[in-house]
Amino acid sequence: MRTRRWLWRWRKNPLKRRSDHAEAWAGLAAAVIMAVGAPLTGALAADEATSALREQPGLHRASAVLREDAPTTDGVVTVSDEPTVLTEVQWTGPDGRPHTGRAPVESGTGQGTRVPIWLDGRGQPHEPPPDASEVALESGAAGGAVAVGTCFFVGSACWVVRRRLDARREKQWESEWAFVGPYWTRRE
């Protein structure tokens, strides 16, 4: 039976090459960077996503009146428990003039109903800002994706280093065999 020795590159061995030593250090460095760097970059990305999602500059809440019945989503599969649909609404702007446009409102709401809408800095209807659970979910997903991406990048870099070391060892083997081969095979 053959036993596998996990730390063979770290043991003293007269046949160990410099490339074996370099490969061992590259693997250790990759493991440390993945163990420390992936959670760190993931946490930083999650924090950035959280602050970007929470800061919705220029959004303010206003009241509007529906100019038509909001369509219902009966029989339609939706992601949310309270689906919204774009519907024609009318609101009074800061200048006192009435404005109309399409804004997201709860499906099935009747014409003439007052509904809250969100307006951007230009006074146009906008999607409402995400609530705390949406912010947590999206920032967590962003952090996780960045952490996985970090591991993939570091693992790919380690793989490239190992492939180059293998290619170098193969060339060294060929050159040494070219020198020793004729003596062993009795060719000259």
Short mmCIF file of N, CA, C and O in Angstrom, two decimals, residues 9-120:
data_model
loop_
_atom_site.label_atom_id
_atom_site.label_comp_id
_atom_site.label_asym_id
_atom_site.label_seq_id
_atom_site.Cartn_x
_atom_site.Cartn_y
_atom_site.Cartn_z
N ARG A 9 6.90 18.19 0.93
CA ARG A 9 7.71 19.30 0.41
C ARG A 9 8.41 20.07 1.51
O ARG A 9 9.30 20.84 1.26
N TRP A 10 7.98 19.90 2.75
CA TRP A 10 8.59 20.63 3.85
C TRP A 10 9.64 19.80 4.58
O TRP A 10 10.33 20.31 5.44
N ARG A 11 9.77 18.54 4.24
CA ARG A 11 10.75 17.68 4.89
C ARG A 11 12.10 17.80 4.19
O ARG A 11 12.18 18.12 3.01
N LYS A 12 13.16 17.50 4.93
CA LYS A 12 14.51 17.52 4.34
C LYS A 12 14.66 16.31 3.43
O LYS A 12 14.31 15.19 3.81
N ASN A 13 15.17 16.57 2.24
CA ASN A 13 15.32 15.51 1.25
C ASN A 13 16.44 15.94 0.31
O ASN A 13 16.37 17.03 -0.27
N PRO A 14 17.46 15.12 0.12
CA PRO A 14 18.54 15.52 -0.77
C PRO A 14 18.10 15.62 -2.23
O PRO A 14 18.77 16.27 -3.03
N LEU A 15 16.98 15.01 -2.61
CA LEU A 15 16.50 15.08 -3.99
C LEU A 15 15.53 16.24 -4.23
O LEU A 15 15.09 16.44 -5.35
N LYS A 16 15.23 16.98 -3.19
CA LYS A 16 14.28 18.09 -3.34
C LYS A 16 14.94 19.21 -4.14
O LYS A 16 16.04 19.65 -3.84
N ARG A 17 14.22 19.67 -5.16
CA ARG A 17 14.73 20.74 -6.02
C ARG A 17 14.26 22.10 -5.50
O ARG A 17 13.34 22.17 -4.69
N ARG A 18 14.89 23.14 -6.02
CA ARG A 18 14.47 24.49 -5.64
C ARG A 18 13.04 24.75 -6.09
O ARG A 18 12.28 25.44 -5.42
N SER A 19 12.65 24.17 -7.22
CA SER A 19 11.29 24.37 -7.71
C SER A 19 10.27 23.70 -6.78
O SER A 19 9.15 24.20 -6.63
N ASP A 20 10.63 22.59 -6.15
CA ASP A 20 9.74 21.96 -5.17
C ASP A 20 9.54 22.88 -3.97
O ASP A 20 8.43 23.01 -3.45
N HIS A 21 10.61 23.50 -3.57
CA HIS A 21 10.55 24.45 -2.45
C HIS A 21 9.68 25.65 -2.83
O HIS A 21 8.83 26.09 -2.03
N ALA A 22 9.85 26.18 -4.04
CA ALA A 22 9.06 27.31 -4.50
C ALA A 22 7.57 26.94 -4.60
O ALA A 22 6.70 27.73 -4.25
N GLU A 23 7.30 25.73 -5.07
CA GLU A 23 5.91 25.28 -5.18
C GLU A 23 5.26 25.16 -3.80
O GLU A 23 4.10 25.52 -3.63
N ALA A 24 6.01 24.68 -2.83
CA ALA A 24 5.48 24.56 -1.48
C ALA A 24 5.14 25.95 -0.92
O ALA A 24 4.08 26.14 -0.31
N TRP A 25 6.03 26.90 -1.12
CA TRP A 25 5.77 28.26 -0.63
C TRP A 25 4.60 28.91 -1.36
O TRP A 25 3.81 29.64 -0.76
N ALA A 26 4.48 28.66 -2.66
CA ALA A 26 3.35 29.22 -3.42
C ALA A 26 2.03 28.66 -2.90
O ALA A 26 1.05 29.40 -2.75
N GLY A 27 2.00 27.37 -2.61
CA GLY A 27 0.78 26.76 -2.08
C GLY A 27 0.43 27.30 -0.70
O GLY A 27 -0.74 27.56 -0.40
N LEU A 28 1.43 27.46 0.14
CA LEU A 28 1.18 28.01 1.47
C LEU A 28 0.69 29.45 1.38
O LEU A 28 -0.26 29.85 2.08
N ALA A 29 1.33 30.24 0.52
CA ALA A 29 0.91 31.63 0.35
C ALA A 29 -0.53 31.70 -0.16
O ALA A 29 -1.33 32.52 0.32
N ALA A 30 -0.88 30.84 -1.12
CA ALA A 30 -2.24 30.84 -1.64
C ALA A 30 -3.24 30.48 -0.55
O ALA A 30 -4.31 31.09 -0.44
N ALA A 31 -2.91 29.50 0.27
CA ALA A 31 -3.81 29.09 1.35
C ALA A 31 -4.01 30.21 2.36
O ALA A 31 -5.14 30.47 2.80
N VAL A 32 -2.94 30.89 2.72
CA VAL A 32 -3.04 31.99 3.69
C VAL A 32 -3.84 33.15 3.09
O VAL A 32 -4.71 33.73 3.76
N ILE A 33 -3.57 33.47 1.83
CA ILE A 33 -4.30 34.58 1.20
C ILE A 33 -5.78 34.24 1.10
O ILE A 33 -6.64 35.10 1.33
N MET A 34 -6.09 32.99 0.76
CA MET A 34 -7.50 32.60 0.69
C MET A 34 -8.16 32.65 2.07
O MET A 34 -9.30 33.11 2.21
N ALA A 35 -7.45 32.17 3.09
CA ALA A 35 -8.03 32.12 4.42
C ALA A 35 -8.23 33.51 5.02
O ALA A 35 -9.20 33.75 5.75
N VAL A 36 -7.33 34.43 4.71
CA VAL A 36 -7.42 35.77 5.29
C VAL A 36 -8.04 36.76 4.30
O VAL A 36 -8.91 37.55 4.66
N GLY A 37 -7.59 36.70 3.06
CA GLY A 37 -8.01 37.68 2.07
C GLY A 37 -9.44 37.56 1.60
O GLY A 37 -10.12 38.57 1.40
N ALA A 38 -9.93 36.33 1.43
CA ALA A 38 -11.29 36.16 0.93
C ALA A 38 -12.33 36.71 1.91
O ALA A 38 -13.20 37.49 1.49
N PRO A 39 -12.26 36.38 3.20
CA PRO A 39 -13.25 36.98 4.11
C PRO A 39 -13.10 38.50 4.21
O PRO A 39 -14.09 39.22 4.31
N LEU A 40 -11.87 38.98 4.16
CA LEU A 40 -11.64 40.42 4.26
C LEU A 40 -12.21 41.15 3.05
O LEU A 40 -12.94 42.14 3.20
N THR A 41 -11.90 40.68 1.84
CA THR A 41 -12.44 41.35 0.65
C THR A 41 -13.95 41.20 0.58
O THR A 41 -14.64 42.13 0.15
N GLY A 42 -14.47 40.06 1.02
CA GLY A 42 -15.92 39.88 1.04
C GLY A 42 -16.59 40.85 1.99
O GLY A 42 -17.63 41.44 1.67
N ALA A 43 -16.00 41.04 3.17
CA ALA A 43 -16.57 41.97 4.14
C ALA A 43 -16.50 43.41 3.64
O ALA A 43 -17.46 44.18 3.80
N LEU A 44 -15.38 43.77 3.03
CA LEU A 44 -15.26 45.13 2.49
C LEU A 44 -16.27 45.37 1.37
O LEU A 44 -16.89 46.44 1.29
N ALA A 45 -16.45 44.38 0.49
CA ALA A 45 -17.42 44.53 -0.59
C ALA A 45 -18.84 44.62 -0.04
O ALA A 45 -19.66 45.41 -0.54
N ALA A 46 -19.15 43.83 0.98
CA ALA A 46 -20.49 43.89 1.59
C ALA A 46 -20.73 45.26 2.22
O ALA A 46 -21.83 45.82 2.09
N ASP A 47 -19.72 45.82 2.88
CA ASP A 47 -19.87 47.16 3.47
C ASP A 47 -20.09 48.22 2.40
O ASP A 47 -20.93 49.11 2.56
N GLU A 48 -19.33 48.13 1.31
CA GLU A 48 -19.50 49.09 0.22
C GLU A 48 -20.90 48.97 -0.40
O GLU A 48 -21.53 49.98 -0.71
N ALA A 49 -21.35 47.74 -0.60
CA ALA A 49 -22.68 47.54 -1.17
C ALA A 49 -23.76 48.06 -0.24
O ALA A 49 -24.74 48.68 -0.68
N THR A 50 -23.58 47.85 1.06
CA THR A 50 -24.56 48.34 2.03
C THR A 50 -24.65 49.86 2.00
O THR A 50 -25.74 50.42 1.94
N SER A 51 -23.49 50.52 1.99
CA SER A 51 -23.53 51.99 1.98
C SER A 51 -24.08 52.51 0.65
O SER A 51 -24.80 53.50 0.64
N ALA A 52 -23.78 51.84 -0.45
CA ALA A 52 -24.31 52.28 -1.74
C ALA A 52 -25.82 52.10 -1.82
O ALA A 52 -26.52 52.93 -2.40
N LEU A 53 -26.33 51.01 -1.25
CA LEU A 53 -27.76 50.76 -1.30
C LEU A 53 -28.54 51.66 -0.34
O LEU A 53 -29.68 52.04 -0.62
N ARG A 54 -27.93 51.99 0.79
CA ARG A 54 -28.63 52.84 1.76
C ARG A 54 -28.65 54.30 1.33
O ARG A 54 -29.57 55.03 1.65
N GLU A 55 -27.62 54.71 0.65
CA GLU A 55 -27.53 56.11 0.23
C GLU A 55 -28.19 56.26 -1.13
O GLU A 55 -27.59 55.99 -2.16
N GLN A 56 -29.43 56.66 -1.14
CA GLN A 56 -30.15 56.93 -2.37
C GLN A 56 -30.31 58.46 -2.46
O GLN A 56 -31.30 59.01 -2.01
N PRO A 57 -29.30 59.14 -3.00
CA PRO A 57 -29.34 60.60 -2.99
C PRO A 57 -30.51 61.16 -3.80
O PRO A 57 -30.81 60.70 -4.88
N GLY A 58 -31.14 62.14 -3.23
CA GLY A 58 -32.19 62.86 -3.95
C GLY A 58 -33.56 62.21 -3.93
O GLY A 58 -34.50 62.76 -4.48
N LEU A 59 -33.71 61.06 -3.33
CA LEU A 59 -35.02 60.42 -3.28
C LEU A 59 -35.84 61.02 -2.15
O LEU A 59 -35.35 61.19 -1.04
N HIS A 60 -37.09 61.35 -2.46
CA HIS A 60 -38.00 61.80 -1.41
C HIS A 60 -39.39 61.25 -1.70
O HIS A 60 -39.74 60.97 -2.85
N ARG A 61 -40.14 61.11 -0.64
CA ARG A 61 -41.46 60.51 -0.74
C ARG A 61 -42.49 61.59 -1.04
O ARG A 61 -42.41 62.71 -0.54
N ALA A 62 -43.46 61.22 -1.87
CA ALA A 62 -44.55 62.14 -2.21
C ALA A 62 -45.85 61.35 -2.28
O ALA A 62 -45.84 60.12 -2.26
N SER A 63 -46.96 62.07 -2.36
CA SER A 63 -48.26 61.43 -2.47
C SER A 63 -48.79 61.67 -3.88
O SER A 63 -48.67 62.76 -4.43
N ALA A 64 -49.40 60.63 -4.44
CA ALA A 64 -49.93 60.74 -5.80
C ALA A 64 -51.31 60.11 -5.85
O ALA A 64 -51.71 59.35 -4.96
N VAL A 65 -52.05 60.42 -6.91
CA VAL A 65 -53.39 59.87 -7.12
C VAL A 65 -53.33 59.03 -8.39
O VAL A 65 -52.80 59.47 -9.42
N LEU A 66 -53.91 57.80 -8.32
CA LEU A 66 -53.93 56.94 -9.49
C LEU A 66 -54.91 57.49 -10.52
O LEU A 66 -56.05 57.84 -10.19
N ARG A 67 -54.49 57.56 -11.77
CA ARG A 67 -55.34 58.04 -12.85
C ARG A 67 -56.04 56.88 -13.55
O ARG A 67 -56.91 57.11 -14.38
N GLU A 68 -55.63 55.65 -13.22
CA GLU A 68 -56.26 54.46 -13.81
C GLU A 68 -56.14 53.33 -12.80
O GLU A 68 -55.36 53.41 -11.85
N ASP A 69 -56.91 52.28 -13.01
CA ASP A 69 -56.82 51.11 -12.13
C ASP A 69 -55.48 50.42 -12.37
O ASP A 69 -55.07 50.22 -13.52
N ALA A 70 -54.84 50.04 -11.28
CA ALA A 70 -53.58 49.29 -11.40
C ALA A 70 -53.92 47.86 -11.80
O ALA A 70 -54.81 47.24 -11.21
N PRO A 71 -53.22 47.30 -12.79
CA PRO A 71 -53.51 45.93 -13.20
C PRO A 71 -53.24 44.95 -12.05
O PRO A 71 -52.40 45.20 -11.20
N THR A 72 -53.99 43.86 -12.06
CA THR A 72 -53.77 42.83 -11.05
C THR A 72 -52.79 41.80 -11.58
O THR A 72 -52.58 41.68 -12.79
N THR A 73 -52.20 41.09 -10.66
CA THR A 73 -51.25 40.04 -11.05
C THR A 73 -51.83 38.67 -10.77
O THR A 73 -51.11 37.71 -10.53
N ASP A 74 -53.16 38.56 -10.79
CA ASP A 74 -53.81 37.26 -10.57
C ASP A 74 -53.38 36.29 -11.66
O ASP A 74 -53.43 36.60 -12.86
N GLY A 75 -52.96 35.12 -11.24
CA GLY A 75 -52.55 34.09 -12.19
C GLY A 75 -51.14 34.26 -12.71
O GLY A 75 -50.67 33.47 -13.51
N VAL A 76 -50.46 35.33 -12.27
CA VAL A 76 -49.08 35.57 -12.69
C VAL A 76 -48.16 35.27 -11.52
O VAL A 76 -48.41 35.71 -10.39
N VAL A 77 -47.13 34.52 -11.77
CA VAL A 77 -46.18 34.19 -10.71
C VAL A 77 -45.30 35.41 -10.47
O VAL A 77 -44.71 35.96 -11.40
N THR A 78 -45.23 35.86 -9.22
CA THR A 78 -44.40 37.02 -8.87
C THR A 78 -43.40 36.62 -7.80
O THR A 78 -43.57 35.66 -7.08
N VAL A 79 -42.34 37.43 -7.70
CA VAL A 79 -41.30 37.18 -6.73
C VAL A 79 -41.70 37.69 -5.36
O VAL A 79 -41.42 37.08 -4.34
N SER A 80 -42.39 38.78 -5.31
CA SER A 80 -42.73 39.44 -4.05
C SER A 80 -44.13 39.06 -3.59
O SER A 80 -45.00 38.70 -4.38
N ASP A 81 -44.36 39.17 -2.27
CA ASP A 81 -45.69 38.96 -1.73
C ASP A 81 -46.61 40.13 -2.07
O ASP A 81 -47.82 39.98 -2.16
N GLU A 82 -46.03 41.31 -2.22
CA GLU A 82 -46.77 42.51 -2.57
C GLU A 82 -46.23 43.05 -3.89
O GLU A 82 -45.44 43.99 -3.93
N PRO A 83 -46.65 42.46 -5.02
CA PRO A 83 -46.10 42.88 -6.31
C PRO A 83 -46.56 44.29 -6.67
O PRO A 83 -47.66 44.72 -6.33
N THR A 84 -45.68 45.00 -7.35
CA THR A 84 -46.00 46.33 -7.83
C THR A 84 -46.02 46.32 -9.35
O THR A 84 -45.35 45.52 -10.00
N VAL A 85 -46.83 47.22 -9.89
CA VAL A 85 -46.93 47.37 -11.35
C VAL A 85 -46.82 48.86 -11.68
O VAL A 85 -47.18 49.72 -10.86
N LEU A 86 -46.32 49.17 -12.86
CA LEU A 86 -46.24 50.57 -13.28
C LEU A 86 -47.62 51.04 -13.71
O LEU A 86 -48.28 50.40 -14.54
N THR A 87 -48.06 52.14 -13.12
CA THR A 87 -49.41 52.65 -13.37
C THR A 87 -49.32 54.17 -13.50
O THR A 87 -48.48 54.82 -12.88
N GLU A 88 -50.24 54.74 -14.28
CA GLU A 88 -50.30 56.20 -14.48
C GLU A 88 -50.77 56.87 -13.19
O GLU A 88 -51.82 56.52 -12.65
N VAL A 89 -49.94 57.82 -12.69
CA VAL A 89 -50.27 58.56 -11.47
C VAL A 89 -50.11 60.06 -11.71
O VAL A 89 -49.45 60.48 -12.65
N GLN A 90 -50.72 60.85 -10.82
CA GLN A 90 -50.60 62.31 -10.89
C GLN A 90 -50.21 62.81 -9.51
O GLN A 90 -50.77 62.39 -8.50
N TRP A 91 -49.24 63.72 -9.45
CA TRP A 91 -48.79 64.30 -8.19
C TRP A 91 -48.49 65.78 -8.40
O TRP A 91 -48.33 66.24 -9.53
N THR A 92 -48.42 66.48 -7.30
CA THR A 92 -48.11 67.91 -7.33
C THR A 92 -46.64 68.08 -7.02
O THR A 92 -46.16 67.60 -5.98
N GLY A 93 -45.93 68.75 -7.90
CA GLY A 93 -44.50 68.96 -7.72
C GLY A 93 -44.21 70.09 -6.75
O GLY A 93 -45.11 70.80 -6.30
N PRO A 94 -42.92 70.27 -6.41
CA PRO A 94 -42.54 71.35 -5.49
C PRO A 94 -42.88 72.73 -6.04
O PRO A 94 -43.07 73.69 -5.29
N ASP A 95 -43.00 72.82 -7.37
CA ASP A 95 -43.35 74.10 -7.99
C ASP A 95 -44.86 74.37 -7.95
O ASP A 95 -45.31 75.43 -8.39
N GLY A 96 -45.65 73.42 -7.44
CA GLY A 96 -47.10 73.59 -7.33
C GLY A 96 -47.86 73.15 -8.56
O GLY A 96 -49.08 73.18 -8.57
N ARG A 97 -47.18 72.74 -9.61
CA ARG A 97 -47.85 72.30 -10.83
C ARG A 97 -48.10 70.79 -10.78
O ARG A 97 -47.29 70.05 -10.23
N PRO A 98 -49.20 70.33 -11.39
CA PRO A 98 -49.45 68.90 -11.42
C PRO A 98 -48.54 68.20 -12.45
O PRO A 98 -48.26 68.77 -13.51
N HIS A 99 -48.09 67.03 -12.09
CA HIS A 99 -47.25 66.22 -12.98
C HIS A 99 -47.88 64.84 -13.11
O HIS A 99 -48.52 64.35 -12.18
N THR A 100 -47.66 64.21 -14.25
CA THR A 100 -48.14 62.84 -14.45
C THR A 100 -46.98 61.98 -14.90
O THR A 100 -46.01 62.46 -15.50
N GLY A 101 -47.11 60.71 -14.62
CA GLY A 101 -46.08 59.75 -15.03
C GLY A 101 -46.46 58.36 -14.55
O GLY A 101 -47.51 58.17 -13.92
N ARG A 102 -45.61 57.41 -14.89
CA ARG A 102 -45.86 56.03 -14.48
C ARG A 102 -44.97 55.73 -13.28
O ARG A 102 -43.77 55.97 -13.32
N ALA A 103 -45.60 55.21 -12.23
CA ALA A 103 -44.87 54.91 -11.00
C ALA A 103 -45.26 53.51 -10.52
O ALA A 103 -46.36 53.04 -10.80
N PRO A 104 -44.36 52.85 -9.79
CA PRO A 104 -44.70 51.53 -9.26
C PRO A 104 -45.68 51.66 -8.08
O PRO A 104 -45.42 52.38 -7.13
N VAL A 105 -46.83 50.99 -8.22
CA VAL A 105 -47.82 50.96 -7.15
C VAL A 105 -48.26 49.51 -6.94
O VAL A 105 -48.04 48.66 -7.80
N GLU A 106 -48.89 49.25 -5.81
CA GLU A 106 -49.34 47.89 -5.50
C GLU A 106 -50.41 47.47 -6.50
O GLU A 106 -51.33 48.23 -6.82
N SER A 107 -50.30 46.24 -6.98
CA SER A 107 -51.24 45.77 -8.00
C SER A 107 -52.65 45.68 -7.42
O SER A 107 -52.86 45.42 -6.24
N GLY A 108 -53.62 45.96 -8.29
CA GLY A 108 -55.02 45.89 -7.90
C GLY A 108 -55.56 47.14 -7.24
O GLY A 108 -56.72 47.17 -6.86
N THR A 109 -54.77 48.19 -7.11
CA THR A 109 -55.24 49.43 -6.49
C THR A 109 -56.15 50.16 -7.47
O THR A 109 -55.87 50.23 -8.66
N GLY A 110 -57.25 50.71 -6.96
CA GLY A 110 -58.26 51.33 -7.82
C GLY A 110 -57.93 52.78 -8.18
O GLY A 110 -57.18 53.47 -7.49
N GLN A 111 -58.57 53.23 -9.27
CA GLN A 111 -58.41 54.60 -9.75
C GLN A 111 -58.88 55.58 -8.68
O GLN A 111 -59.84 55.35 -7.98
N GLY A 112 -58.14 56.71 -8.53
CA GLY A 112 -58.48 57.74 -7.56
C GLY A 112 -57.90 57.50 -6.17
O GLY A 112 -58.05 58.36 -5.30
N THR A 113 -57.25 56.39 -5.97
CA THR A 113 -56.66 56.09 -4.67
C THR A 113 -55.37 56.88 -4.49
O THR A 113 -54.57 57.00 -5.43
N ARG A 114 -55.16 57.41 -3.27
CA ARG A 114 -53.90 58.09 -2.97
C ARG A 114 -52.86 57.03 -2.63
O ARG A 114 -53.11 56.15 -1.80
N VAL A 115 -51.69 57.11 -3.27
CA VAL A 115 -50.62 56.15 -3.04
C VAL A 115 -49.31 56.90 -2.82
O VAL A 115 -49.11 57.99 -3.36
N PRO A 116 -48.44 56.35 -2.00
CA PRO A 116 -47.12 56.98 -1.84
C PRO A 116 -46.21 56.60 -3.02
O PRO A 116 -46.23 55.46 -3.49
N ILE A 117 -45.47 57.57 -3.49
CA ILE A 117 -44.48 57.31 -4.55
C ILE A 117 -43.16 57.94 -4.13
O ILE A 117 -43.11 58.78 -3.24
N TRP A 118 -42.10 57.51 -4.79
CA TRP A 118 -40.76 58.07 -4.53
C TRP A 118 -40.35 58.85 -5.77
O TRP A 118 -40.48 58.37 -6.90
N LEU A 119 -39.82 60.05 -5.55
CA LEU A 119 -39.37 60.90 -6.64
C LEU A 119 -37.86 61.10 -6.53
O LEU A 119 -37.32 61.22 -5.44
N ASP A 120 -37.21 61.15 -7.69
CA ASP A 120 -35.76 61.40 -7.69
C ASP A 120 -35.49 62.90 -7.66
O ASP A 120 -36.41 63.71 -7.53
#
